[in-house]
């Protein structure tokens, strides 16, 4: 299984019924493909819609209906459209239950850096600073290392996105929770040893349950199981589109 | 209501060096015909206030490429390598503003508020040089209101009074920018007689709109 | 002619084409009856509408369409409805060209008091403080005296509505403009002498053009002249309703 | 979405002493059935946050008369002599707030802002005890955000997700209050299936609404 898919599947288990969730562009978008059965989640796109669905069939794209990454989407029944001021009133006013964002670095105090690399790329923070400052839960979904270097570090070397401590870090190797005491290793990916995780991490990890840290479950997901309901990114085609978009975003950065 | 104006006339009204708000999010909901006319007339030295600079050949990205722009205030320029290049070369000065703060600063500018007190940006480079206020034990950044000489809006429908509607995610910054400029020019897809848009469907009251761009002949 | 009508007619001459105007409840509402021909004015009611018209025919009232005084109104073609935050963004953001408000007192610096009489009535400021602080022009429409006492005074004895100087005072006797130099008598009502005005005023008046101050014109108004256009309060029936409302408001206060 | 609840159930959820925002302007657009149920259950000690106290027997005026109210934050009480009487007798404490400031304070409370910087009230009794800030040479009053335990909204249509529409001047404070309370209860005139209200017609997104009051049987 690809690292991205492991991460997206594990993050999806954090989704709760009847909540409002914002998925950052790129990897986090994939989380929408793995919403657990029986869970109803409203996804917000900060460019102004709640309740968007799968990419539309070829030739039926609406030029006025896109997600925050500029990709065509469709609207689910019951969707609501609104302007940017309203969208960020939702984000900053504590109405967003959870956001899932990519990360460049997280430090031992749980601070996230994900919007620029000085002297290299300055894409801008977009809505990231608002999302981290405003969402009830902030989940960082990122690969554990970049070109062999740990992305979880003792102290940020990149500019932080917010002063606030994120709620959870999910990588293809582990689930880590920043706490008052420090970064706590909560779960390891199936087949990954605690030693591997520690060796790939640039900050001290507190071991929750010692070396016997529990491995997280990745339930088999029947891709077409929900064919009767609106797709919600669950069909092969939509997942392929979203995966391609996620990779495209990464190539841009 | 005045007669509708052409996109060329709208572009001619906007002098070099003007500050201009552009609706749009990655080109969706941006006033494309006026943008094309600004490029055609060779506008120079504009200050752009917009969410992002879209991509080369799309939305305000065309203004960046054509050398019309001196300053940009936006939340994101990562999708337009030309903006990055011109920023690094010093041709364009870029002020990055968190997206929610950008929306609120524009809203403050249009609503007579003295500033915006927000958690966003506290403890980041965004707070450099700005006042941080402690209110009830929490830190808030004071961000200043934002206004412009012109706001260029893309609307779905306009009636002859200038009442506007928007479509889905093409609304984005357009409604809030309608309040925050000395001259507001709207480029609608459809123009309908007064009374066709019901009062509850109006998203921008016509009193805010100074000029409507007519449909192509 | 009744004092109220004189005031409303004179204020109406201040209306300019293609402007947005808010009329306070009570006397100011009457101004809508005398909009000069050829002038198109959009009236805002701060409870959330631009473009309202005459009271509806009996039995056709809409319970969800009222003015800021709670009276039934109709919507003109092209009307726009909005919420209170938007309504006051219009008022406070400099989008309102003119407001006409009643007054209890105006002092020699042009400050208005119109929202409470300590120990007597405390109705609340409603939108008055926002209107005076935010409108481009503030016109006070009030009777020159109350029970024989001047309402234009050297210094307010009632709590001010705003720090800001109002633009113009229109009474049944005179038109007075507060300036840096003080209160300037600009016009007198037809048949009213400057001496009468000075005697009825509790503050120093600067005489613009000396004792020969020009009298204002009150063009004869053909009440049914605009029958082909929407009524806009010009018919006898609507004017009667509005006059009664204005008197009702006064009885309340 | 949960099942619709009765007005009685809604009233039972609101404990004595709670702070409650009520939409409505002189009774237009106020949640009348929940108000009646609050009177019927004999609610006590409520803090009302609302534009005005309507008039005796109308809208929140019924709560005033029935002795349900301990505090009122409103812009206007002049149309309800009972409020005035109870204020003078000390039974009800009234805080008068300029109407625009009331709307912005509620919006700030619902949008995560630290306060409102406004010209309104500068140089008046409203500024007493409050901070006045000089920003760019102009004075602005710092007004604090306003939130409540409950917001009771009157809507025109609701769908099963809680998406709301409003009608004409019955919107008033309802949309802004929807953001500013821990529990939001909407009393719509019509309840329609999901999909009947188009995305662009939604004025309050359903994610903000916790409970819908069902129509009378």
Coordinates of N, CA and C in Angstrom, one line a residue, chain A residues 60-243:
Chain A
X60 N -19.2 17.3 -17.8 CA -20.2 17.9 -17.0 C -19.7 18.8 -15.9
X61 N -18.4 19.2 -16.0 CA -17.8 20.1 -15.0 C -18.5 21.4 -15.0
X62 N -18.6 22.0 -13.8 CA -19.2 23.4 -13.7 C -18.0 24.3 -13.4
X63 N -17.8 25.3 -14.3 CA -16.6 26.2 -14.1 C -16.7 27.0 -12.8
X64 N -17.9 27.0 -12.2 CA -18.1 27.8 -10.9 C -18.2 26.9 -9.7
X65 N -17.7 25.7 -9.8 CA -17.8 24.8 -8.7 C -16.5 24.0 -8.6
X66 N -15.6 24.5 -7.8 CA -14.3 23.9 -7.6 C -13.9 23.8 -6.1
X67 N -12.9 23.0 -5.8 CA -12.5 23.0 -4.5 C -11.3 23.9 -4.3
X68 N -10.7 24.0 -3.1 CA -9.7 25.0 -2.8 C -8.4 24.7 -3.5
X69 N -8.3 23.6 -4.2 CA -7.2 23.3 -5.0 C -7.4 23.7 -6.5
X70 N -8.7 24.1 -6.7 CA -9.0 24.5 -8.1 C -9.5 23.3 -8.9
X71 N -9.7 22.1 -8.3 CA -10.2 21.0 -9.0 C -11.7 21.0 -9.1
X72 N -12.3 20.5 -10.2 CA -13.7 20.4 -10.3 C -14.3 19.5 -9.3
X73 N -15.4 19.9 -8.7 CA -16.1 19.0 -7.8 C -17.6 19.0 -8.1
X74 N -18.4 18.2 -7.4 CA -19.8 18.3 -7.6 C -20.4 18.7 -6.2
X75 N -21.6 19.1 -6.2 CA -22.3 19.5 -5.0 C -23.2 18.3 -4.6
X76 N -23.2 17.9 -3.3 CA -24.1 16.9 -2.8 C -25.5 17.6 -2.5
X77 N -26.6 16.8 -2.5 CA -27.8 17.4 -2.0 C -27.7 18.0 -0.6
X78 N -28.2 19.2 -0.4 CA -28.0 19.8 0.9 C -26.8 20.7 1.0
X79 N -26.0 20.8 -0.1 CA -24.8 21.7 0.0 C -25.2 23.1 0.2
X80 N -24.3 23.9 0.8 CA -24.5 25.3 1.0 C -23.3 26.1 0.5
X81 N -23.5 27.1 -0.3 CA -22.5 27.9 -0.8 C -22.4 29.3 -0.1
X82 N -21.2 29.8 0.0 CA -21.1 31.1 0.8 C -19.8 31.8 0.4
X83 N -19.7 33.0 0.8 CA -18.5 33.8 0.4 C -17.3 33.6 1.4
X84 N -16.2 34.2 1.1 CA -15.0 33.9 1.8 C -15.1 34.4 3.3
X85 N -15.7 35.5 3.5 CA -15.9 36.0 4.9 C -16.6 35.1 5.7
X86 N -17.7 34.5 5.2 CA -18.5 33.5 5.9 C -17.7 32.2 6.1
X87 N -17.0 31.9 5.0 CA -16.2 30.6 5.1 C -15.2 30.7 6.2
X88 N -14.6 31.8 6.4 CA -13.6 31.9 7.5 C -14.2 32.3 8.8
X89 N -15.4 32.8 8.8 CA -16.1 32.9 10.1 C -16.4 31.5 10.6
X90 N -16.7 30.6 9.7 CA -16.9 29.2 10.1 C -15.6 28.6 10.7
X91 N -14.5 28.9 10.0 CA -13.2 28.3 10.3 C -12.6 28.9 11.6
X92 N -12.7 30.2 11.7 CA -12.1 30.9 12.8 C -13.0 31.0 14.0
X93 N -14.3 30.8 13.8 CA -15.3 31.0 14.9 C -15.5 29.7 15.7
X94 N -14.7 28.7 15.5 CA -14.8 27.5 16.3 C -15.9 26.5 15.8
X95 N -16.3 26.7 14.5 CA -17.4 25.8 14.0 C -16.9 24.6 13.2
X96 N -15.6 24.6 13.0 CA -15.0 23.5 12.2 C -14.5 22.5 13.3
X97 N -15.0 21.3 13.2 CA -14.7 20.2 14.1 C -13.3 19.7 13.9
X98 N -12.8 19.7 12.7 CA -11.5 19.1 12.4 C -11.0 19.6 11.1
X99 N -9.7 19.8 11.1 CA -9.0 20.0 9.8 C -7.9 19.1 9.6
X100 N -7.6 18.6 8.4 CA -6.5 17.8 8.1 C -5.6 18.5 7.2
X101 N -4.3 18.7 7.6 CA -3.4 19.5 6.8 C -2.1 18.8 6.6
X102 N -1.5 19.0 5.5 CA -0.1 18.5 5.2 C 0.9 19.3 6.1
X103 N 2.1 18.7 6.2 CA 3.1 19.4 7.1 C 4.4 19.3 6.5
X104 N 5.2 20.3 6.8 CA 6.7 20.2 6.4 C 7.5 19.8 7.7
X105 N 7.1 20.4 8.8 CA 7.7 20.0 10.1 C 6.7 20.1 11.2
X106 N 6.9 19.3 12.2 CA 6.2 19.5 13.5 C 7.3 19.4 14.6
X107 N 7.2 20.3 15.6 CA 8.3 20.2 16.6 C 7.8 19.5 17.9
X108 N 8.7 19.4 18.8 CA 8.4 18.6 20.0 C 7.2 19.3 20.9
X109 N 7.0 20.6 20.6 CA 5.9 21.2 21.3 C 4.6 21.1 20.6
X110 N 4.7 20.4 19.4 CA 3.5 20.2 18.6 C 3.1 21.4 17.7
X111 N 4.1 22.3 17.5 CA 3.8 23.4 16.5 C 4.1 22.9 15.1
X112 N 3.3 23.4 14.2 CA 3.4 23.0 12.8 C 4.0 24.1 11.9
X113 N 4.8 23.6 11.0 CA 5.3 24.5 9.9 C 4.8 23.9 8.6
X114 N 4.1 24.6 7.8 CA 3.6 23.9 6.6 C 3.4 24.9 5.4
X115 N 4.0 26.1 5.6 CA 3.6 27.1 4.5 C 4.7 27.7 3.7
X116 N 5.9 27.6 4.2 CA 7.0 28.1 3.4 C 8.4 27.5 3.8
X117 N 9.3 27.5 2.8 CA 10.7 27.2 3.0 C 11.5 28.4 2.6
X118 N 12.0 29.1 3.6 CA 12.7 30.4 3.3 C 13.8 30.2 2.2
X119 N 13.8 31.1 1.3 CA 14.8 31.0 0.2 C 14.5 30.0 -0.8
X120 N 13.5 29.2 -0.7 CA 13.2 28.2 -1.6 C 11.7 28.4 -2.2
X121 N 10.8 28.0 -1.4 CA 9.4 28.2 -1.9 C 8.6 29.1 -0.9
X122 N 7.9 30.0 -1.4 CA 7.1 30.9 -0.6 C 5.7 30.9 -1.3
X123 N 5.0 29.8 -1.2 CA 3.7 29.8 -1.8 C 2.6 30.7 -1.2
X124 N 2.9 30.9 0.1 CA 1.8 31.7 0.9 C 1.1 30.7 1.8
X125 N 0.5 31.3 2.8 CA -0.2 30.5 3.8 C -1.6 30.1 3.4
X126 N -2.2 30.7 2.4 CA -3.5 30.4 2.0 C -4.4 30.5 3.3
X127 N -5.2 29.4 3.5 CA -6.0 29.4 4.7 C -5.4 28.6 5.8
X128 N -4.1 28.2 5.7 CA -3.5 27.3 6.7 C -3.4 27.9 8.1
X129 N -3.0 29.2 8.1 CA -2.9 29.8 9.5 C -4.3 29.9 10.2
X130 N -5.3 30.2 9.4 CA -6.6 30.3 9.9 C -7.1 29.0 10.4
X131 N -6.8 27.9 9.6 CA -7.3 26.6 9.9 C -6.6 26.1 11.2
X132 N -5.3 26.3 11.3 CA -4.7 25.8 12.5 C -5.1 26.6 13.8
X133 N -5.3 28.0 13.6 CA -5.7 28.8 14.7 C -7.1 28.5 15.1
X134 N -7.9 28.1 14.2 CA -9.4 28.1 14.4 C -10.1 26.8 14.6
X135 N -9.6 25.7 14.0 CA -10.3 24.4 14.0 C -10.2 23.8 15.4
X136 N -11.3 23.1 15.8 CA -11.3 22.4 17.1 C -10.2 21.4 17.2
X137 N -10.0 20.6 16.1 CA -8.9 19.6 16.1 C -8.1 19.8 14.8
X138 N -6.8 19.8 15.0 CA -5.9 19.9 13.8 C -5.1 18.6 13.7
X139 N -5.3 18.0 12.6 CA -4.6 16.7 12.3 C -3.6 16.9 11.2
X140 N -2.3 16.6 11.5 CA -1.3 16.8 10.4 C -1.1 15.4 9.8
X141 N -1.3 15.4 8.5 CA -1.2 14.2 7.7 C 0.0 14.4 6.8
X142 N 1.1 13.7 7.1 CA 2.3 13.9 6.3 C 3.2 12.6 6.3
X143 N 4.1 12.5 5.3 CA 5.0 11.4 5.4 C 6.0 11.6 6.5
X144 N 6.5 10.5 7.1 CA 7.3 10.7 8.3 C 8.6 11.4 8.1
X145 N 9.2 11.2 6.9 CA 10.5 11.8 6.6 C 10.4 12.4 5.2
X146 N 11.3 13.3 4.9 CA 11.4 13.9 3.5 C 12.9 13.7 3.1
X147 N 13.0 13.0 2.0 CA 14.4 12.6 1.5 C 15.3 12.1 2.6
X148 N 14.7 11.2 3.5 CA 15.5 10.6 4.5 C 15.6 11.4 5.8
X149 N 15.2 12.7 5.7 CA 15.3 13.6 6.9 C 14.0 13.6 7.7
X150 N 14.1 13.5 9.0 CA 12.9 13.6 9.8 C 12.1 14.9 9.6
X151 N 10.8 14.8 9.6 CA 10.0 16.0 9.6 C 9.5 16.3 11.0
X152 N 9.6 15.4 11.9 CA 9.2 15.6 13.3 C 10.5 15.9 14.0
X153 N 10.7 17.2 14.4 CA 11.9 17.7 14.9 C 11.8 18.3 16.3
X154 N 13.0 18.4 16.9 CA 13.0 19.0 18.3 C 12.5 20.4 18.3
X155 N 13.0 21.2 17.4 CA 12.6 22.6 17.2 C 12.5 23.0 15.7
X156 N 11.4 23.7 15.4 CA 11.2 24.0 14.0 C 12.4 24.8 13.4
X157 N 12.8 24.4 12.2 CA 13.7 25.3 11.5 C 13.0 26.1 10.4
X158 N 11.8 25.8 10.2 CA 10.9 26.5 9.2 C 9.9 27.4 10.0
X159 N 9.4 28.5 9.4 CA 8.5 29.4 10.1 C 7.2 28.7 10.5
X160 N 6.8 28.8 11.7 CA 5.6 28.1 12.2 C 4.3 28.7 11.5
X161 N 3.3 27.8 11.4 CA 2.0 28.2 10.8 C 1.1 28.9 11.9
X162 N 1.3 28.5 13.1 CA 0.6 29.1 14.2 C 1.3 28.8 15.5
X163 N 0.9 29.5 16.6 CA 1.5 29.2 17.9 C 0.8 28.0 18.5
X164 N -0.3 27.6 18.0 CA -1.1 26.6 18.6 C -0.5 25.2 18.4
X165 N -0.7 24.3 19.4 CA -0.3 22.9 19.3 C -1.3 22.1 18.5
X166 N -0.8 21.3 17.6 CA -1.7 20.5 16.8 C -2.2 19.4 17.6
X167 N -3.3 18.7 17.2 CA -4.0 17.7 18.0 C -3.3 16.3 17.8
X168 N -2.9 16.0 16.5 CA -2.4 14.7 16.2 C -1.6 14.7 14.9
X169 N -0.6 13.8 14.9 CA 0.3 13.7 13.7 C 0.1 12.3 13.2
X170 N -0.3 12.1 11.9 CA -0.5 10.8 11.3 C 0.5 10.7 10.2
X171 N 1.4 9.7 10.3 CA 2.3 9.4 9.1 C 2.1 8.0 8.7
X172 N 2.9 7.6 7.7 CA 2.8 6.2 7.2 C 3.4 5.2 8.2
X173 N 4.1 5.8 9.2 CA 4.7 4.9 10.2 C 4.0 4.9 11.6
X174 N 3.4 6.0 11.9 CA 3.0 6.2 13.3 C 1.9 7.2 13.5
X175 N 1.2 7.1 14.6 CA 0.3 8.2 15.1 C 0.9 8.7 16.4
X176 N 1.1 10.0 16.3 CA 1.8 10.7 17.4 C 1.0 11.9 17.9
X177 N 0.8 11.9 19.3 CA 0.0 13.0 19.9 C 0.9 14.0 20.7
X178 N 0.9 15.2 20.3 CA 1.6 16.2 21.1 C 0.8 16.5 22.4
X179 N 1.5 16.5 23.5 CA 0.8 16.7 24.8 C 1.7 17.7 25.6
X180 N 1.2 18.0 26.8 CA 2.0 18.9 27.7 C 3.3 18.3 28.0
X181 N 3.4 17.0 28.0 CA 4.7 16.3 28.4 C 5.6 16.2 27.2
X182 N 5.1 16.2 26.0 CA 5.9 16.1 24.8 C 5.1 15.2 23.8
X183 N 5.8 14.7 22.8 CA 5.2 13.9 21.7 C 5.0 12.5 22.2
X184 N 3.8 12.0 22.2 CA 3.6 10.7 22.7 C 3.3 9.8 21.5
X185 N 4.0 8.7 21.4 CA 3.7 7.7 20.3 C 2.5 6.9 20.7
X186 N 1.4 7.1 19.9 CA 0.2 6.4 20.3 C 0.0 5.1 19.6
X187 N 0.4 5.1 18.3 CA 0.2 3.9 17.5 C 1.3 3.7 16.5
X188 N 1.6 2.5 16.1 CA 2.5 2.3 15.0 C 1.7 1.7 13.8
X189 N 2.2 1.9 12.6 CA 1.6 1.3 11.5 C 1.8 -0.2 11.5
X190 N 0.9 -1.0 10.8 CA 1.1 -2.4 10.9 C 2.4 -2.8 10.3
X191 N 3.2 -3.6 11.0 CA 4.4 -4.1 10.5 C 5.6 -3.2 10.7
X192 N 5.4 -2.1 11.3 CA 6.4 -1.1 11.6 C 6.9 -1.2 13.0
X193 N 8.2 -1.3 13.3 CA 8.6 -1.4 14.7 C 8.8 0.0 15.3
X194 N 8.7 0.0 16.6 CA 8.9 1.2 17.4 C 10.3 1.7 17.1
X195 N 11.3 0.8 17.0 CA 12.6 1.3 16.8 C 12.7 2.1 15.4
X196 N 12.1 1.6 14.4 CA 12.0 2.3 13.1 C 11.5 3.7 13.3
X197 N 10.4 3.7 14.0 CA 9.7 5.1 14.2 C 10.7 6.0 14.9
X198 N 11.3 5.5 16.0 CA 12.2 6.4 16.8 C 13.3 6.8 15.9
X199 N 13.9 5.9 15.1 CA 15.0 6.2 14.3 C 14.7 7.2 13.2
X200 N 13.4 7.3 12.8 CA 13.0 8.2 11.8 C 12.5 9.5 12.3
X201 N 12.5 9.7 13.6 CA 11.9 10.9 14.2 C 13.0 11.7 14.8
X202 N 13.0 13.0 14.6 CA 14.0 13.9 15.1 C 13.8 14.6 16.4
X203 N 12.7 14.1 17.1 CA 12.4 14.7 18.4 C 12.2 13.5 19.4
X204 N 12.3 13.8 20.6 CA 12.1 12.7 21.6 C 10.6 12.3 21.6
X205 N 10.4 10.9 21.6 CA 9.1 10.4 21.6 C 8.8 9.7 22.9
X206 N 7.7 10.0 23.5 CA 7.3 9.3 24.8 C 6.6 8.1 24.3
X207 N 7.0 7.0 24.9 CA 6.4 5.7 24.4 C 5.2 5.4 25.3
X208 N 4.1 5.3 24.6 CA 2.8 5.0 25.2 C 2.7 3.5 25.3
X209 N 2.9 2.9 26.4 CA 2.8 1.4 26.5 C 4.1 0.8 26.0
X210 N 5.2 1.5 26.1 CA 6.5 1.0 25.8 C 6.7 0.5 24.4
X211 N 7.6 -0.5 24.3 CA 7.9 -1.0 22.9 C 6.7 -1.8 22.3
X212 N 5.7 -2.0 23.2 CA 4.6 -2.8 22.7 C 3.4 -1.9 22.2
X213 N 3.8 -0.7 21.8 CA 2.8 0.2 21.2 C 1.9 -0.5 20.2
X214 N 0.6 -0.2 20.4 CA -0.4 -0.9 19.5 C -0.3 -0.5 18.0
X215 N -0.6 -1.4 17.2 CA -0.5 -1.1 15.7 C -1.9 -0.6 15.3
X216 N -2.0 0.3 14.4 CA -3.3 0.8 14.0 C -3.9 -0.1 13.0
X217 N -5.3 -0.2 13.0 CA -6.0 -1.0 12.1 C -6.3 -0.3 10.8
X218 N -6.2 -0.9 9.7 CA -6.5 -0.4 8.4 C -7.5 -1.3 7.8
X219 N -8.8 -1.1 8.2 CA -9.8 -2.0 7.6 C -9.8 -2.1 6.1
X220 N -10.0 -3.3 5.6 CA -10.1 -3.4 4.2 C -11.3 -2.6 3.7
X221 N -11.1 -1.9 2.7 CA -12.1 -1.0 2.2 C -12.7 -1.4 0.8
X222 N -13.9 -1.8 0.8 CA -14.5 -2.3 -0.5 C -14.7 -1.0 -1.3
X223 N -14.0 -0.8 -2.4 CA -14.0 0.5 -3.0 C -15.4 0.8 -3.6
X224 N -16.1 -0.2 -4.0 CA -17.4 0.1 -4.7 C -18.6 -0.2 -3.8
X225 N -18.3 -0.3 -2.5 CA -19.4 -0.8 -1.6 C -20.5 0.2 -1.5
X226 N -20.3 1.4 -1.7 CA -21.3 2.4 -1.5 C -21.9 3.0 -2.8
X227 N -21.9 2.1 -3.7 CA -22.3 2.5 -5.1 C -23.7 3.1 -5.0
X228 N -24.6 2.6 -4.1 CA -25.9 3.1 -4.1 C -26.0 4.5 -3.6
X229 N -25.1 4.9 -2.6 CA -25.1 6.3 -2.1 C -24.3 7.1 -3.1
X230 N -24.4 8.5 -2.9 CA -23.5 9.3 -3.7 C -22.0 8.8 -3.5
X231 N -21.2 8.9 -4.5 CA -19.9 8.3 -4.5 C -19.0 8.8 -3.4
X232 N -19.0 10.1 -3.1 CA -18.1 10.6 -2.1 C -16.7 10.1 -2.2
X233 N -16.2 10.1 -3.4 CA -14.8 9.8 -3.7 C -14.5 8.3 -3.5
X234 N -15.5 7.4 -3.4 CA -15.2 6.1 -3.0 C -14.9 5.2 -4.3
X235 N -15.3 5.6 -5.4 CA -15.1 4.8 -6.6 C -13.7 4.9 -7.1
X236 N -13.3 3.9 -7.8 CA -11.9 3.9 -8.4 C -11.5 5.2 -9.1
X237 N -12.5 5.6 -10.0 CA -12.2 6.7 -10.8 C -11.9 8.0 -10.0
X238 N -12.8 8.2 -9.1 CA -12.6 9.4 -8.3 C -11.4 9.4 -7.5
X239 N -11.1 8.2 -6.9 CA -9.9 8.1 -6.1 C -8.6 8.3 -7.0
X240 N -8.7 7.8 -8.2 CA -7.6 8.1 -9.1 C -7.4 9.5 -9.4
X241 N -8.5 10.2 -9.6 CA -8.5 11.7 -9.9 C -7.9 12.4 -8.7
X242 N -8.4 12.0 -7.5 CA -7.9 12.7 -6.3 C -6.4 12.4 -6.0
X243 N -6.0 11.2 -6.2 CA -4.6 10.8 -6.0 C -3.7 11.6 -7.0

